[in-house]
């Protein structure tokens, strides 16, 4: 049975290649509706559209239909236009009635029919066109293209400028007159309307002769109409459209095909998509649903915006207006093609059932592309898609979409259904069993898809022809697979895709495919690597030739082997425990290849084999060397040579070639080179891991040599070669602790045996393993660099930190000098031991060591003189010198300060400080015997220290006391000089004063009776002052008693005594006299002489108070006298000395007893 006899359709019928939205022919319309397949996806989209379209008022007026080329988006848009227009077709039925016949396979056909019926209440005018075809070479704006097609639909000319003039004339009621004029002139109006110049000429004549315009006015009228079109805005377009809907009572619907291609056609320009947004926004704002806009695009709206450099903030309203978005996927295309072209006759089902039952395994295998595409696994799969496999229906859309830039992609055969139809026509006369192969697909797509160059190259390989497979068949398959991401081009996949019959056996064809591929590879049509086959371009063919001609010698080859070995053995040193890292130097066949020198050696034997017995003998004399004997493998050299050949060719091409295709070659062969490098790494690792280790004549087989080598180095080689190595390392913190920590913490800085170098008393253990070798090595002066080199080498292998730590401990123990300093606390020492770089520059030598007994004597002298930083037995000689100098200076300064304070008090100090000054000069020079001189003067220094201590105690107790006593003496001497005392009193006081002064110079001997003398002086003065002080208090008491007695008395005028200005109380009586370190009483602050004067004053004051009180009590009310009889009050006269004290002035004023308003006349004595 032939394939065409299985199909329901007549395969001879022509399938329309492209469905264009602008085509409007009723016969075509009837055929397109009758052939339309309503898939489940179309059903869902139709429901969505009709639900939105039935809304009478909405601002969501846009519908965005998207789908790849051949998906049927334009067909679907056109069907929507047919349903909305609802023409009566040649059959005599409406478009909607015919469409209802296509709903039999729908899930809910009655619901769809009901929605379609509701369109009867919404009369609509449909304007359909393809944007890219009707935009006058893309020079028109969107609004101009829409308006032009709108005018054409309304019956105006298809020439835009003529249509604009017709529309404007019609608006003013002039068009019919123009039409009559042209026809009456013997012309065909429709022909005139196809020529802008002719139409303008006749229109101007008609308007001038019949309507009353002047020629200029008529020309300006028509020019204005064209100008309006040239400057047409979305808002004005919307006004014209809304005006139409109001006049006709119909909804106006624009269906614009391929709008997506149009809006992105200007690179890096968003003007067109903004114009589309402007049109949609104007339709929504002014039409409120009466004007609708349906567009198609390859891309979804959100993808179209996201994939371009548009300002997303400007396009928010576009997505709002196109809320209805209908995307047609490959699911729809698949279903349409099957329903329309591959539907089988009912009586063919048993054939498919039997065939699948008997050949299921083979058929499924042949349809398996080892990817994500579907296989033919059931009878339904076979019957539904035959003569195709399901994967081919998935493959074709991917193939078309992944191919960029071909004419085919842009035009005719891009349509999926057309491809299927073409292939069916090619195989229609074949017997059942024949299936579509890769060659059928290639031939159907043809030169218009792949290009004539590709097809020519493909057929040029037909010098080789097998029984069933030609070389060109392989190339055809590869050109298909080249553009697919979901299938890899392997021999298996190519064989299956070339099978042309469901009864073919894959294994029978495999040998032919392999032979053809061998030919193609040798002829440089293809390359094979890791099972994947790729096509060779002319440029790649040139690259392969260069690679074949590249010569790689053994040293060059070994470069790659060395690089790989250093990746495998990627360590230049190996750490021993938690301690030092020992350098490892690597060799290949006796040539150094990497690592670090001055350590251990690992020698790798050649991979082509080696004399093991000779190596065993050699290893006996090399305790620092491990021999690696890998398993022999000749492929290692071949792989390394291929890699270097690839590398050289890539570098050559990279510098010599530019242009298209270079990047792909560099990427492809760069990946191949990397894969070969990875393969070489695996082969090398296997050869090494399967090899043997040799050390000191002992040969050891291994199962994992790479790991076991490390264990051997750590456990045997390092401790065997580095016999004095430490298992741990010191740290910078440990070094700081040694240099900065107190003596009692030194024993706890490190507790491990390798670094515990201080005993419980904080003393250095000179026999320790990291101390004694360093002391011995310092028989001669060294630098830090020589110490590092010495003790990082065998047999020590110490870390730099441990070496510096050892030096720090030695200087802390007073055994060495660093940079001419044996003081561990010095900044220069800290800096030298802070880092390896500084330590290398340091100068290190042994220092002069003080005997412990001398240190103790010196500590007894120096430590008592210091406030802090006390010396210890561990302190170095330099510190003893510096501390001794500091102590002598401190004592000298102290003695001088004490002497100065004693002399301020009046003491005669006769201390001998020459010894101190001599010791300061001696210690400042730092001579070798300076500390011996200090030991000889230790008794003198101790005596000075005791004197200073006694003096300091005396001053602490008496300095302030004596100073205050001397203040009292000074005041008393002043009073004596003023004659404040009787003669005998003055003589006695003066004698005691002299005794006190004579005692002062001898206070430096700390044995005087100065305090008793002062007490005698003070008591004598007090005995003279006491009676006068009592008399003063008595008078004060009398005044206060008198004031108390009169305080509340009132005179005849009702005035109270206590309120008067003259009623003023003096200070209260003092009481008992109290004398401390002043001649004045501590309470009333009055001295003896002053108290004597106050007695006379207080006596006079009491008399004046009594006179004032008498006058106060005699006061009467003043009589009213004539001005003529009133006596003028005379001013009081006051005679004063030219120079007097305030106290004397005060007394004279108090004698007057006058009111505050009394005038005074002052007379000065000569």
Short mmCIF file of N, CA and C in Angstrom, two decimals, residues 106-216:
data_model
loop_
_atom_site.label_atom_id
_atom_site.label_comp_id
_atom_site.label_asym_id
_atom_site.label_seq_id
_atom_site.Cartn_x
_atom_site.Cartn_y
_atom_site.Cartn_z
N UNK A 106 -13.48 20.46 19.36
CA UNK A 106 -13.27 21.34 20.51
C UNK A 106 -13.76 20.68 21.80
N UNK A 107 -13.23 21.11 22.88
CA UNK A 107 -13.63 20.60 24.20
C UNK A 107 -15.05 21.05 24.52
N UNK A 108 -15.37 22.30 24.21
CA UNK A 108 -16.69 22.85 24.52
C UNK A 108 -17.18 23.65 23.32
N UNK A 109 -17.59 22.93 22.23
CA UNK A 109 -17.97 23.64 21.00
C UNK A 109 -19.19 24.55 21.16
N UNK A 110 -20.15 24.14 21.98
CA UNK A 110 -21.37 24.94 22.12
C UNK A 110 -21.08 26.28 22.78
N UNK A 111 -20.13 26.28 23.69
CA UNK A 111 -19.76 27.53 24.35
C UNK A 111 -19.15 28.49 23.34
N UNK A 112 -18.28 27.95 22.47
CA UNK A 112 -17.65 28.78 21.45
C UNK A 112 -18.72 29.31 20.49
N UNK A 113 -19.64 28.44 20.10
CA UNK A 113 -20.70 28.86 19.16
C UNK A 113 -21.54 29.97 19.79
N UNK A 114 -21.82 29.84 21.06
CA UNK A 114 -22.61 30.87 21.74
C UNK A 114 -21.90 32.21 21.74
N UNK A 115 -20.61 32.18 21.99
CA UNK A 115 -19.83 33.43 21.98
C UNK A 115 -19.79 34.03 20.58
N UNK A 116 -19.67 33.16 19.57
CA UNK A 116 -19.64 33.66 18.19
C UNK A 116 -21.00 34.26 17.82
N UNK A 117 -22.07 33.63 18.26
CA UNK A 117 -23.41 34.14 17.96
C UNK A 117 -23.62 35.53 18.55
N UNK A 118 -22.99 35.76 19.74
CA UNK A 118 -23.16 37.07 20.40
C UNK A 118 -22.54 38.19 19.58
N UNK A 119 -21.70 37.86 18.60
CA UNK A 119 -21.10 38.89 17.76
C UNK A 119 -22.15 39.54 16.86
N UNK A 120 -23.30 38.88 16.70
CA UNK A 120 -24.36 39.44 15.85
C UNK A 120 -24.83 40.80 16.36
N UNK A 121 -24.67 41.01 17.67
CA UNK A 121 -25.12 42.28 18.25
C UNK A 121 -24.04 43.35 18.20
N UNK A 122 -22.88 43.01 17.62
CA UNK A 122 -21.77 43.98 17.58
C UNK A 122 -21.34 44.12 16.12
N UNK A 123 -22.03 44.90 15.30
CA UNK A 123 -21.61 45.09 13.91
C UNK A 123 -20.24 45.76 13.87
N UNK A 124 -19.38 45.29 13.00
CA UNK A 124 -18.00 45.77 13.00
C UNK A 124 -17.50 45.97 11.58
N UNK A 125 -16.63 46.98 11.45
CA UNK A 125 -15.89 47.19 10.21
C UNK A 125 -14.45 46.76 10.46
N UNK A 126 -13.93 45.92 9.57
CA UNK A 126 -12.61 45.36 9.78
C UNK A 126 -11.64 45.92 8.75
N UNK A 127 -10.50 46.40 9.24
CA UNK A 127 -9.44 46.87 8.35
C UNK A 127 -8.24 45.96 8.59
N UNK A 128 -7.90 45.10 7.61
CA UNK A 128 -6.80 44.14 7.77
C UNK A 128 -5.69 44.46 6.78
N UNK A 129 -4.44 44.47 7.27
CA UNK A 129 -3.29 44.66 6.38
C UNK A 129 -2.02 44.20 7.10
N UNK A 130 -0.97 43.95 6.27
CA UNK A 130 0.34 43.56 6.83
C UNK A 130 1.21 44.81 6.88
N UNK A 131 1.73 45.11 8.05
CA UNK A 131 2.43 46.37 8.27
C UNK A 131 3.68 46.48 7.40
N UNK A 132 4.47 45.43 7.34
CA UNK A 132 5.74 45.53 6.61
C UNK A 132 5.51 45.68 5.11
N UNK A 133 4.36 45.20 4.61
CA UNK A 133 4.09 45.29 3.19
C UNK A 133 3.40 46.60 2.82
N UNK A 134 2.75 47.24 3.79
CA UNK A 134 1.91 48.40 3.48
C UNK A 134 2.38 49.68 4.15
N UNK A 135 3.68 49.77 4.43
CA UNK A 135 4.17 50.98 5.10
C UNK A 135 5.12 51.77 4.22
N UNK A 136 5.00 51.56 2.88
CA UNK A 136 5.78 52.34 1.91
C UNK A 136 7.25 52.39 2.27
N UNK A 137 7.84 51.21 2.22
CA UNK A 137 9.27 51.06 2.54
C UNK A 137 9.60 51.56 3.94
N UNK A 138 8.65 51.38 4.84
CA UNK A 138 8.84 51.69 6.26
C UNK A 138 9.04 53.18 6.53
N UNK A 139 8.67 54.06 5.55
CA UNK A 139 8.83 55.50 5.77
C UNK A 139 7.62 56.10 6.45
N UNK A 140 6.45 55.44 6.38
CA UNK A 140 5.24 55.96 7.00
C UNK A 140 5.23 55.66 8.49
N UNK A 141 4.55 56.49 9.23
CA UNK A 141 4.34 56.21 10.65
C UNK A 141 3.21 55.20 10.79
N UNK A 142 3.09 54.64 11.96
CA UNK A 142 2.03 53.67 12.20
C UNK A 142 0.66 54.30 11.99
N UNK A 143 0.48 55.52 12.50
CA UNK A 143 -0.83 56.16 12.36
C UNK A 143 -1.17 56.48 10.91
N UNK A 144 -0.14 56.80 10.10
CA UNK A 144 -0.39 57.07 8.68
C UNK A 144 -0.79 55.79 7.96
N UNK A 145 -0.09 54.68 8.24
CA UNK A 145 -0.42 53.41 7.59
C UNK A 145 -1.85 52.98 7.96
N UNK A 146 -2.20 53.11 9.23
CA UNK A 146 -3.55 52.72 9.67
C UNK A 146 -4.60 53.61 9.00
N UNK A 147 -4.35 54.91 8.96
CA UNK A 147 -5.33 55.84 8.38
C UNK A 147 -5.50 55.59 6.89
N UNK A 148 -4.36 55.30 6.21
CA UNK A 148 -4.40 55.02 4.78
C UNK A 148 -5.28 53.80 4.49
N UNK A 149 -5.08 52.70 5.26
CA UNK A 149 -5.88 51.50 5.04
C UNK A 149 -7.33 51.72 5.44
N UNK A 150 -7.53 52.57 6.46
CA UNK A 150 -8.89 52.91 6.87
C UNK A 150 -9.63 53.62 5.73
N UNK A 151 -8.96 54.59 5.10
CA UNK A 151 -9.58 55.32 4.00
C UNK A 151 -9.87 54.40 2.82
N UNK A 152 -8.93 53.50 2.54
CA UNK A 152 -9.12 52.55 1.46
C UNK A 152 -10.32 51.66 1.72
N UNK A 153 -10.48 51.22 2.99
CA UNK A 153 -11.63 50.38 3.36
C UNK A 153 -12.94 51.17 3.20
N UNK A 154 -12.88 52.50 3.43
CA UNK A 154 -14.07 53.34 3.31
C UNK A 154 -14.41 53.67 1.85
N UNK A 155 -13.61 53.17 0.89
CA UNK A 155 -13.93 53.35 -0.52
C UNK A 155 -13.13 54.42 -1.19
N UNK A 156 -12.20 55.06 -0.47
CA UNK A 156 -11.37 56.07 -1.09
C UNK A 156 -10.23 55.41 -1.85
N UNK A 157 -9.46 56.23 -2.54
CA UNK A 157 -8.39 55.74 -3.41
C UNK A 157 -7.35 54.95 -2.59
N UNK A 158 -6.66 54.03 -3.29
CA UNK A 158 -5.58 53.28 -2.65
C UNK A 158 -4.29 54.08 -2.65
N UNK A 159 -4.31 55.25 -3.29
CA UNK A 159 -3.16 56.15 -3.27
C UNK A 159 -3.36 57.14 -2.14
N UNK A 160 -2.47 57.15 -1.15
CA UNK A 160 -2.69 57.91 0.09
C UNK A 160 -3.02 59.37 -0.12
N UNK A 161 -2.24 60.08 -0.96
CA UNK A 161 -2.48 61.52 -1.12
C UNK A 161 -3.83 61.80 -1.78
N UNK A 162 -4.21 60.94 -2.74
CA UNK A 162 -5.53 61.09 -3.38
C UNK A 162 -6.61 60.80 -2.35
N UNK A 163 -6.45 59.73 -1.58
CA UNK A 163 -7.44 59.36 -0.58
C UNK A 163 -7.63 60.46 0.44
N UNK A 164 -6.53 61.11 0.86
CA UNK A 164 -6.59 62.19 1.84
C UNK A 164 -7.40 63.35 1.27
N UNK A 165 -7.13 63.70 0.01
CA UNK A 165 -7.86 64.81 -0.60
C UNK A 165 -9.34 64.46 -0.76
N UNK A 166 -9.63 63.17 -1.16
CA UNK A 166 -11.02 62.72 -1.27
C UNK A 166 -11.74 62.84 0.07
N UNK A 167 -11.04 62.38 1.14
CA UNK A 167 -11.64 62.39 2.48
C UNK A 167 -11.95 63.82 2.92
N UNK A 168 -11.04 64.72 2.65
CA UNK A 168 -11.23 66.12 3.06
C UNK A 168 -12.37 66.76 2.25
N UNK A 169 -12.39 66.48 0.93
CA UNK A 169 -13.47 67.02 0.08
C UNK A 169 -14.82 66.47 0.50
N UNK A 170 -14.84 65.16 0.83
CA UNK A 170 -16.09 64.53 1.24
C UNK A 170 -16.60 65.12 2.55
N UNK A 171 -15.64 65.47 3.44
CA UNK A 171 -16.01 66.04 4.74
C UNK A 171 -16.74 67.36 4.54
N UNK A 172 -16.33 68.11 3.50
CA UNK A 172 -16.97 69.40 3.25
C UNK A 172 -18.11 69.30 2.22
N UNK A 173 -18.44 68.05 1.79
CA UNK A 173 -19.56 67.84 0.87
C UNK A 173 -19.24 68.14 -0.58
N UNK A 174 -17.93 68.18 -0.95
CA UNK A 174 -17.53 68.55 -2.30
C UNK A 174 -17.18 67.36 -3.18
N UNK A 175 -17.03 66.17 -2.63
CA UNK A 175 -16.47 65.06 -3.39
C UNK A 175 -17.40 64.63 -4.54
N UNK A 176 -18.69 64.59 -4.27
CA UNK A 176 -19.61 64.13 -5.31
C UNK A 176 -19.60 65.07 -6.51
N UNK A 177 -19.47 66.38 -6.23
CA UNK A 177 -19.42 67.38 -7.31
C UNK A 177 -18.14 67.19 -8.13
N UNK A 178 -17.02 66.86 -7.45
CA UNK A 178 -15.75 66.64 -8.13
C UNK A 178 -15.86 65.40 -9.02
N UNK A 179 -16.48 64.32 -8.44
CA UNK A 179 -16.63 63.08 -9.20
C UNK A 179 -17.44 63.33 -10.48
N UNK A 180 -18.57 64.04 -10.35
CA UNK A 180 -19.44 64.33 -11.51
C UNK A 180 -18.67 65.14 -12.55
N UNK A 181 -17.89 66.12 -12.08
CA UNK A 181 -17.14 66.99 -13.01
C UNK A 181 -16.16 66.17 -13.84
N UNK A 182 -15.47 65.22 -13.17
CA UNK A 182 -14.46 64.41 -13.87
C UNK A 182 -15.13 63.49 -14.88
N UNK A 183 -16.22 62.86 -14.46
CA UNK A 183 -16.90 61.93 -15.36
C UNK A 183 -17.57 62.67 -16.52
N UNK A 184 -18.14 63.88 -16.23
CA UNK A 184 -18.77 64.66 -17.29
C UNK A 184 -17.74 65.20 -18.28
N UNK A 185 -16.48 65.23 -17.80
CA UNK A 185 -15.40 65.67 -18.70
C UNK A 185 -14.94 64.52 -19.60
N UNK A 186 -15.59 63.36 -19.48
CA UNK A 186 -15.27 62.23 -20.33
C UNK A 186 -14.17 61.35 -19.78
N UNK A 187 -13.84 61.45 -18.50
CA UNK A 187 -12.78 60.67 -17.88
C UNK A 187 -13.35 59.62 -16.93
N UNK A 188 -12.55 58.55 -16.75
CA UNK A 188 -12.91 57.49 -15.78
C UNK A 188 -12.39 57.93 -14.41
N UNK A 189 -13.31 58.17 -13.51
CA UNK A 189 -12.91 58.70 -12.19
C UNK A 189 -11.92 57.76 -11.48
N UNK A 190 -12.16 56.45 -11.59
CA UNK A 190 -11.30 55.52 -10.87
C UNK A 190 -9.86 55.59 -11.37
N UNK A 191 -9.70 55.86 -12.67
CA UNK A 191 -8.34 55.97 -13.19
C UNK A 191 -7.70 57.29 -12.77
N UNK A 192 -8.49 58.37 -12.83
CA UNK A 192 -7.97 59.67 -12.39
C UNK A 192 -7.53 59.61 -10.93
N UNK A 193 -8.28 58.88 -10.10
CA UNK A 193 -7.98 58.78 -8.66
C UNK A 193 -6.72 57.97 -8.38
N UNK A 194 -6.12 57.41 -9.44
CA UNK A 194 -4.86 56.68 -9.25
C UNK A 194 -3.64 57.54 -9.59
N UNK A 195 -3.90 58.79 -9.94
CA UNK A 195 -2.80 59.70 -10.28
C UNK A 195 -2.98 60.99 -9.49
N UNK A 196 -2.03 61.27 -8.63
CA UNK A 196 -2.17 62.41 -7.72
C UNK A 196 -2.24 63.73 -8.49
N UNK A 197 -1.36 63.90 -9.50
CA UNK A 197 -1.32 65.16 -10.24
C UNK A 197 -2.59 65.40 -11.01
N UNK A 198 -3.10 64.37 -11.69
CA UNK A 198 -4.33 64.51 -12.47
C UNK A 198 -5.51 64.82 -11.57
N UNK A 199 -5.57 64.08 -10.45
CA UNK A 199 -6.71 64.31 -9.55
C UNK A 199 -6.68 65.75 -9.02
N UNK A 200 -5.50 66.25 -8.65
CA UNK A 200 -5.39 67.61 -8.13
C UNK A 200 -5.83 68.62 -9.21
N UNK A 201 -5.40 68.38 -10.48
CA UNK A 201 -5.74 69.33 -11.56
C UNK A 201 -7.25 69.41 -11.78
N UNK A 202 -7.89 68.24 -11.86
CA UNK A 202 -9.36 68.25 -12.06
C UNK A 202 -10.07 68.80 -10.85
N UNK A 203 -9.59 68.48 -9.65
CA UNK A 203 -10.25 68.96 -8.44
C UNK A 203 -10.20 70.47 -8.36
N UNK A 204 -9.04 71.07 -8.70
CA UNK A 204 -8.91 72.54 -8.65
C UNK A 204 -9.88 73.18 -9.65
N UNK A 205 -9.96 72.59 -10.88
CA UNK A 205 -10.88 73.13 -11.89
C UNK A 205 -12.32 73.07 -11.43
N UNK A 206 -12.70 71.88 -10.90
CA UNK A 206 -14.10 71.71 -10.47
C UNK A 206 -14.43 72.66 -9.33
N UNK A 207 -13.51 72.82 -8.37
CA UNK A 207 -13.77 73.70 -7.24
C UNK A 207 -13.84 75.16 -7.69
N UNK A 208 -13.10 75.50 -8.76
CA UNK A 208 -13.10 76.89 -9.24
C UNK A 208 -14.36 77.17 -10.06
N UNK A 209 -14.71 76.20 -10.92
CA UNK A 209 -15.81 76.44 -11.84
C UNK A 209 -17.17 76.17 -11.22
N UNK A 210 -17.26 75.22 -10.30
CA UNK A 210 -18.59 74.82 -9.82
C UNK A 210 -18.85 75.12 -8.33
N UNK A 211 -17.81 75.29 -7.54
CA UNK A 211 -18.06 75.43 -6.09
C UNK A 211 -17.75 76.84 -5.61
N UNK A 212 -17.07 77.64 -6.43
CA UNK A 212 -16.86 79.03 -6.05
C UNK A 212 -15.51 79.32 -5.43
N UNK A 213 -14.56 78.42 -5.52
CA UNK A 213 -13.21 78.68 -5.02
C UNK A 213 -12.39 79.37 -6.09
N UNK A 214 -11.46 80.16 -5.67
CA UNK A 214 -10.49 80.68 -6.62
C UNK A 214 -9.44 79.58 -6.81
N UNK A 215 -8.65 79.64 -7.89
CA UNK A 215 -7.62 78.61 -8.10
C UNK A 215 -6.65 78.50 -6.92
N UNK A 216 -6.25 79.68 -6.38
CA UNK A 216 -5.32 79.63 -5.23
C UNK A 216 -5.98 78.99 -4.01
#
